[in-house]
mmCIF file of C-alpha atoms in Angstrom:
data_model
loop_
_atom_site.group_PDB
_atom_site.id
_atom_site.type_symbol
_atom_site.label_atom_id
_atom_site.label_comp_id
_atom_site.label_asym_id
_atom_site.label_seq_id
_atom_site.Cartn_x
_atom_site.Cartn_y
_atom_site.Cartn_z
ATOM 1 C CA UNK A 1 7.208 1.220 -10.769
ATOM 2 C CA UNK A 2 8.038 4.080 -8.480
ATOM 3 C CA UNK A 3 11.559 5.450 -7.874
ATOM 4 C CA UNK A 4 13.222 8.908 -6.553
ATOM 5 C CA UNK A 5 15.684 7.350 -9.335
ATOM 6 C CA UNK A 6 13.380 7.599 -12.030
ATOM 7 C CA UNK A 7 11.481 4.534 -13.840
ATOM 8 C CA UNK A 8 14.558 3.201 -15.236
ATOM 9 C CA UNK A 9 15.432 1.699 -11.430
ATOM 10 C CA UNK A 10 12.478 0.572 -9.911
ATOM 11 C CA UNK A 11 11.679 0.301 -6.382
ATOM 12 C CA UNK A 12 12.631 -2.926 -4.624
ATOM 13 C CA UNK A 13 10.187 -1.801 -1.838
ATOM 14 C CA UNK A 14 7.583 -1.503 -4.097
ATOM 15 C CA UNK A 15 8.392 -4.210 -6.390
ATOM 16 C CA UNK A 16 7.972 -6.845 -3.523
ATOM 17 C CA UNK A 17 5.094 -5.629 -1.922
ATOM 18 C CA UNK A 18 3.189 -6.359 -5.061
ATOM 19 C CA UNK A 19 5.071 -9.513 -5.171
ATOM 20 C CA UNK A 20 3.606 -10.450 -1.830
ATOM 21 C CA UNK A 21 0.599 -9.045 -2.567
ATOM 22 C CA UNK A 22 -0.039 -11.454 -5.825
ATOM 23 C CA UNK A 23 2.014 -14.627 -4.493
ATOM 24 C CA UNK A 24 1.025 -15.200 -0.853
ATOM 25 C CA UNK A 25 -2.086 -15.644 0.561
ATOM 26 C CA UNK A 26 -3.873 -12.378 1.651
ATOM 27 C CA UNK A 27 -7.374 -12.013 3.023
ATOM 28 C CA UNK A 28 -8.286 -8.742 1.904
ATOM 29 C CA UNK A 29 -6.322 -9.130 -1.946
ATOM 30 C CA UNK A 30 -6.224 -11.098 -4.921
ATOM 31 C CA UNK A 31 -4.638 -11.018 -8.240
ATOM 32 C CA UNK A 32 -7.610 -9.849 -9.087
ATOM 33 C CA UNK A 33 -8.097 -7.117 -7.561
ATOM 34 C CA UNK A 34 -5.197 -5.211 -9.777
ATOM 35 C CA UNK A 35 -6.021 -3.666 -13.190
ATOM 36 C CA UNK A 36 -3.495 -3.747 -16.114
ATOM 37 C CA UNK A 37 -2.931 -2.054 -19.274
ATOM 38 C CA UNK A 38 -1.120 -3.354 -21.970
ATOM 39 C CA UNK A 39 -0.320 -1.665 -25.273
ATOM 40 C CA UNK A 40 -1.295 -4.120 -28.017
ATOM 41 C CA UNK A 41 0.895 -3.430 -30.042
ATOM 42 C CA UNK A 42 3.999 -4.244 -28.041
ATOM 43 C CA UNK A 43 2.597 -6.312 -25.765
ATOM 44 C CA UNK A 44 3.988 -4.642 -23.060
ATOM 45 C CA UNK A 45 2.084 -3.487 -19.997
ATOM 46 C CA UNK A 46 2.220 0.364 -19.598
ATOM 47 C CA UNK A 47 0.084 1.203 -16.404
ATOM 48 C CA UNK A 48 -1.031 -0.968 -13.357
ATOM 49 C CA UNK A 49 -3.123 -0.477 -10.234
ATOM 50 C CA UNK A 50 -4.126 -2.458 -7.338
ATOM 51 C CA UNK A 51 -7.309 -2.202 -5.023
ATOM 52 C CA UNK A 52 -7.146 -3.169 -1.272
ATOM 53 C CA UNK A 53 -10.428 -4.019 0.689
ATOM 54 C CA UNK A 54 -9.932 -2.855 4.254
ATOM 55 C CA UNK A 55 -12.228 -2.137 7.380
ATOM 56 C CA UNK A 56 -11.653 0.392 9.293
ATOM 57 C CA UNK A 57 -13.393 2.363 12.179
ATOM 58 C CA UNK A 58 -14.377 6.078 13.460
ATOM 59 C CA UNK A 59 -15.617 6.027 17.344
ATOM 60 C CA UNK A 60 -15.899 1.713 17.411
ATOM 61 C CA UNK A 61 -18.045 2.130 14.537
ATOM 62 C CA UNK A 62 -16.710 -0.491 11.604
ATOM 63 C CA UNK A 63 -16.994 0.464 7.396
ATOM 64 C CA UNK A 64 -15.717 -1.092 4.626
ATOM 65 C CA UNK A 65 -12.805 1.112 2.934
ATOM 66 C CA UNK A 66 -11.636 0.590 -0.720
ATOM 67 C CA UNK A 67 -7.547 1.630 -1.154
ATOM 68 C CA UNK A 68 -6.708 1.999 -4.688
ATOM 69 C CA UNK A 69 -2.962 1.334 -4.126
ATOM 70 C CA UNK A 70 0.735 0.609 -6.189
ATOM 71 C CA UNK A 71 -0.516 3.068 -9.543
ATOM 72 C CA UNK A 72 2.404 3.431 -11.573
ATOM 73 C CA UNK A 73 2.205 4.331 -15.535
ATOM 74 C CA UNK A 74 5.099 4.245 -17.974
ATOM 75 C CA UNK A 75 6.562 7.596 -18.501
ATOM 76 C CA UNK A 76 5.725 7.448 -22.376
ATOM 77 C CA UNK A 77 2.161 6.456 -21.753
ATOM 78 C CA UNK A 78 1.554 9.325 -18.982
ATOM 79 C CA UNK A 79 -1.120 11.769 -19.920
ATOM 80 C CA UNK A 80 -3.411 9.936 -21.444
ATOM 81 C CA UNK A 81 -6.030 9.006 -18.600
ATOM 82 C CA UNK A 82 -4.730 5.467 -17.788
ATOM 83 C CA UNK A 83 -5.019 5.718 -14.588
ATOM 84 C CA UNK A 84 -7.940 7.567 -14.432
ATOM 85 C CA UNK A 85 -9.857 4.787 -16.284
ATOM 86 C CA UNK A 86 -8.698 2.568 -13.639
ATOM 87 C CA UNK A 87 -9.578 4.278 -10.816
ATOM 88 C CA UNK A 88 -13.400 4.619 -12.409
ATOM 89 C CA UNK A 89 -13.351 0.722 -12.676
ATOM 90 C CA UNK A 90 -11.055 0.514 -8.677
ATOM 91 C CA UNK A 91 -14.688 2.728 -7.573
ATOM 92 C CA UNK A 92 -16.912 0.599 -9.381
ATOM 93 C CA UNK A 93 -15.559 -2.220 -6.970
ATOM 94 C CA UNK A 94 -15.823 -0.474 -4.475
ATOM 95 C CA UNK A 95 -19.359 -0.010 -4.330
ATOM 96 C CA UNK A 96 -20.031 -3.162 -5.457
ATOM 97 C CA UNK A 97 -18.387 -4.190 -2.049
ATOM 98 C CA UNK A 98 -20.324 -1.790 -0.168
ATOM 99 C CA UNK A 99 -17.293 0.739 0.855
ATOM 100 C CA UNK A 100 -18.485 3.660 2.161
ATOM 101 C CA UNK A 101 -15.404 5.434 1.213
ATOM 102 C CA UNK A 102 -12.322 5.168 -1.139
ATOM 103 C CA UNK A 103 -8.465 6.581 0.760
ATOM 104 C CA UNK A 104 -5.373 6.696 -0.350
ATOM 105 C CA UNK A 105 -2.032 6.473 0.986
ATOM 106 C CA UNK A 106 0.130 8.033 -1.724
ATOM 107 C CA UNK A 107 1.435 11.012 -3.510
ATOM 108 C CA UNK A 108 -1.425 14.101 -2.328
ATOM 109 C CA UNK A 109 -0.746 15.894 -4.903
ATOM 110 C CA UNK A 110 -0.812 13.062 -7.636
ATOM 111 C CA UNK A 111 -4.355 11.601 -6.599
ATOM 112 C CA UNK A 112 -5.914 15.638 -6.163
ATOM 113 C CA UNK A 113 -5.693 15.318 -9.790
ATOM 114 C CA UNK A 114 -8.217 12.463 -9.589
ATOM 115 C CA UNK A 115 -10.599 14.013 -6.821
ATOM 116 C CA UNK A 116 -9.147 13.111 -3.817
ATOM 117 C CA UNK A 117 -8.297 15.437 -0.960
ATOM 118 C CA UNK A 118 -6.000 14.549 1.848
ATOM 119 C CA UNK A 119 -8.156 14.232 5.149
ATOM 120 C CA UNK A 120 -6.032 12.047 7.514
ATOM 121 C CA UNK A 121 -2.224 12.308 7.706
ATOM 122 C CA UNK A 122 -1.071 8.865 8.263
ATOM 123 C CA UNK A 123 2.536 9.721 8.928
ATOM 124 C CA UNK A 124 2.690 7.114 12.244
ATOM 125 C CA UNK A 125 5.581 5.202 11.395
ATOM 126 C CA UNK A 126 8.954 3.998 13.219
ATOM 127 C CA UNK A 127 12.196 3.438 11.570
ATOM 128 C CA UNK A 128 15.121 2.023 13.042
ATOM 129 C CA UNK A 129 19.086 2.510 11.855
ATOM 130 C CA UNK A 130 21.886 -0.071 12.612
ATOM 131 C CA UNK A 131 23.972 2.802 13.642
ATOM 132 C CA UNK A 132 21.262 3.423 16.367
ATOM 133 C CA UNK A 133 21.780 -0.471 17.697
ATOM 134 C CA UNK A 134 24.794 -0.299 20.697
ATOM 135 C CA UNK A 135 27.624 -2.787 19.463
ATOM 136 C CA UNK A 136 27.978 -6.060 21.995
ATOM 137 C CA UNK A 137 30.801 -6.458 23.755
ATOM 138 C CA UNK A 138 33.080 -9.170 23.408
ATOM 139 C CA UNK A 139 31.528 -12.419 24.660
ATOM 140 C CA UNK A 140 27.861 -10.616 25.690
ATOM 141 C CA UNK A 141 24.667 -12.118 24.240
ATOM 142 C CA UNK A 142 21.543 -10.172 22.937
ATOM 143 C CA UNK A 143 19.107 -9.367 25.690
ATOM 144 C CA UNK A 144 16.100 -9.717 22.902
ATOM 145 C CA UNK A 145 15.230 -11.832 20.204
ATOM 146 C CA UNK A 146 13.505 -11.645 17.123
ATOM 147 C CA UNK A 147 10.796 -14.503 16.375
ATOM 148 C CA UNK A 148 7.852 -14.897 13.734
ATOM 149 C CA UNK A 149 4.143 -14.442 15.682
ATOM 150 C CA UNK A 150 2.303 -16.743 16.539
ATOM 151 C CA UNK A 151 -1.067 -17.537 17.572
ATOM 152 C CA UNK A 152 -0.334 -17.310 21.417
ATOM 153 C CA UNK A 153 0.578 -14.249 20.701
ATOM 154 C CA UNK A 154 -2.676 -12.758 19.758
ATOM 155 C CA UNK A 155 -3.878 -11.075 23.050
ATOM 156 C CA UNK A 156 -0.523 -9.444 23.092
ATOM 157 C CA UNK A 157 -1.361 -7.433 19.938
ATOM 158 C CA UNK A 158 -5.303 -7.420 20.815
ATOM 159 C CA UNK A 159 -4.139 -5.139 24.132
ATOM 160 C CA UNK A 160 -1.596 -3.367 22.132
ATOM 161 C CA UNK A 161 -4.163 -2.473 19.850
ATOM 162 C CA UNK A 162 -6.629 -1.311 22.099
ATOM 163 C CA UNK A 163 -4.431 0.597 23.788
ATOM 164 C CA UNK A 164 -3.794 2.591 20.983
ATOM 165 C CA UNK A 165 -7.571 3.142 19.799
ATOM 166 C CA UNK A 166 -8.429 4.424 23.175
ATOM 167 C CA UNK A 167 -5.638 7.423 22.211
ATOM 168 C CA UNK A 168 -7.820 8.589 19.261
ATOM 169 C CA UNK A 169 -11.206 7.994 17.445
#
């Protein structure tokens, strides 16, 4: 898997998104929808990818996207066009579902290699730092809390959401 620390120490990030991706119920995934290969002689698999389904919009106007997502090939099997096999068989899929497009959300630089061109920066993210979070004082209670969502919390998010499509196309 991926690491800044090199393949040797693998990214918990990454490690459990798959997880959750393969374990838990998911509408738009399925074990499936990853491709492995696996060196026959050793058994071992060498090179993954998965494929996420996804609708998105320009203007209000709804098509189906295909995400080839999570690549990763063992260092000693890079080179050899692994991953380019799998994306042929990831845009296969794809059509086959009707996707008018295929996007990525990776390494630029990596996928170029495979025909992609970066179009949309999706940098929108927040990140948050315990440092950041004032200390209580002694005897005061948290203003907020921290809950899992619910279903009567659905308009919430539907007005949240429209709120920010209105902002851009």
């Amino acid at each position: 898997m991926y690491s800044d620390a090199g393949h040797l120490r693998p990214d918990d990030r990454v490690r459990l998104w798959v997880h959750e991706l393969l374990t838990r119920p998911h509408p738009n995934v399925a074990p499936s929808d990853f491709t492995v290969v696996e060196d026959r002689r050793t058994k071992q698999i060498v090179s993954s990818l998965g494929f996420i389904s996804q609708a998105w919009s320009y203007a209000g106007i709804p098509f189906g996207v295909g995400r080839p997502e999570l690549g990763a090939t063992h260092p000693e099997y890079r080179n050899r066009g692994l991953l380019r096999e799998q994306l042929e068989l990831l845009h296969t899929w794809s059509a086959a579902r009707g996707h008018l497009i295929q996007a990525i959300a990776g390494i630029p630089y990596l996928y170029r290699r495979f025909g992609y061109e970066m179009t949309v920066s999706l940098c929108g993210t927040r990140v948050g730092f315990d440092v950041d979070v004032p200390r209580l004082e002694d005897g005061e209670g948290e203003a907020f809390a921290i809950r899992p969502a619910s279903v009567f919390d659905l308009a919430f998010f539907s007005m949240v959401s429209d709120a920010g499509h209105r902002r851009d196309l």
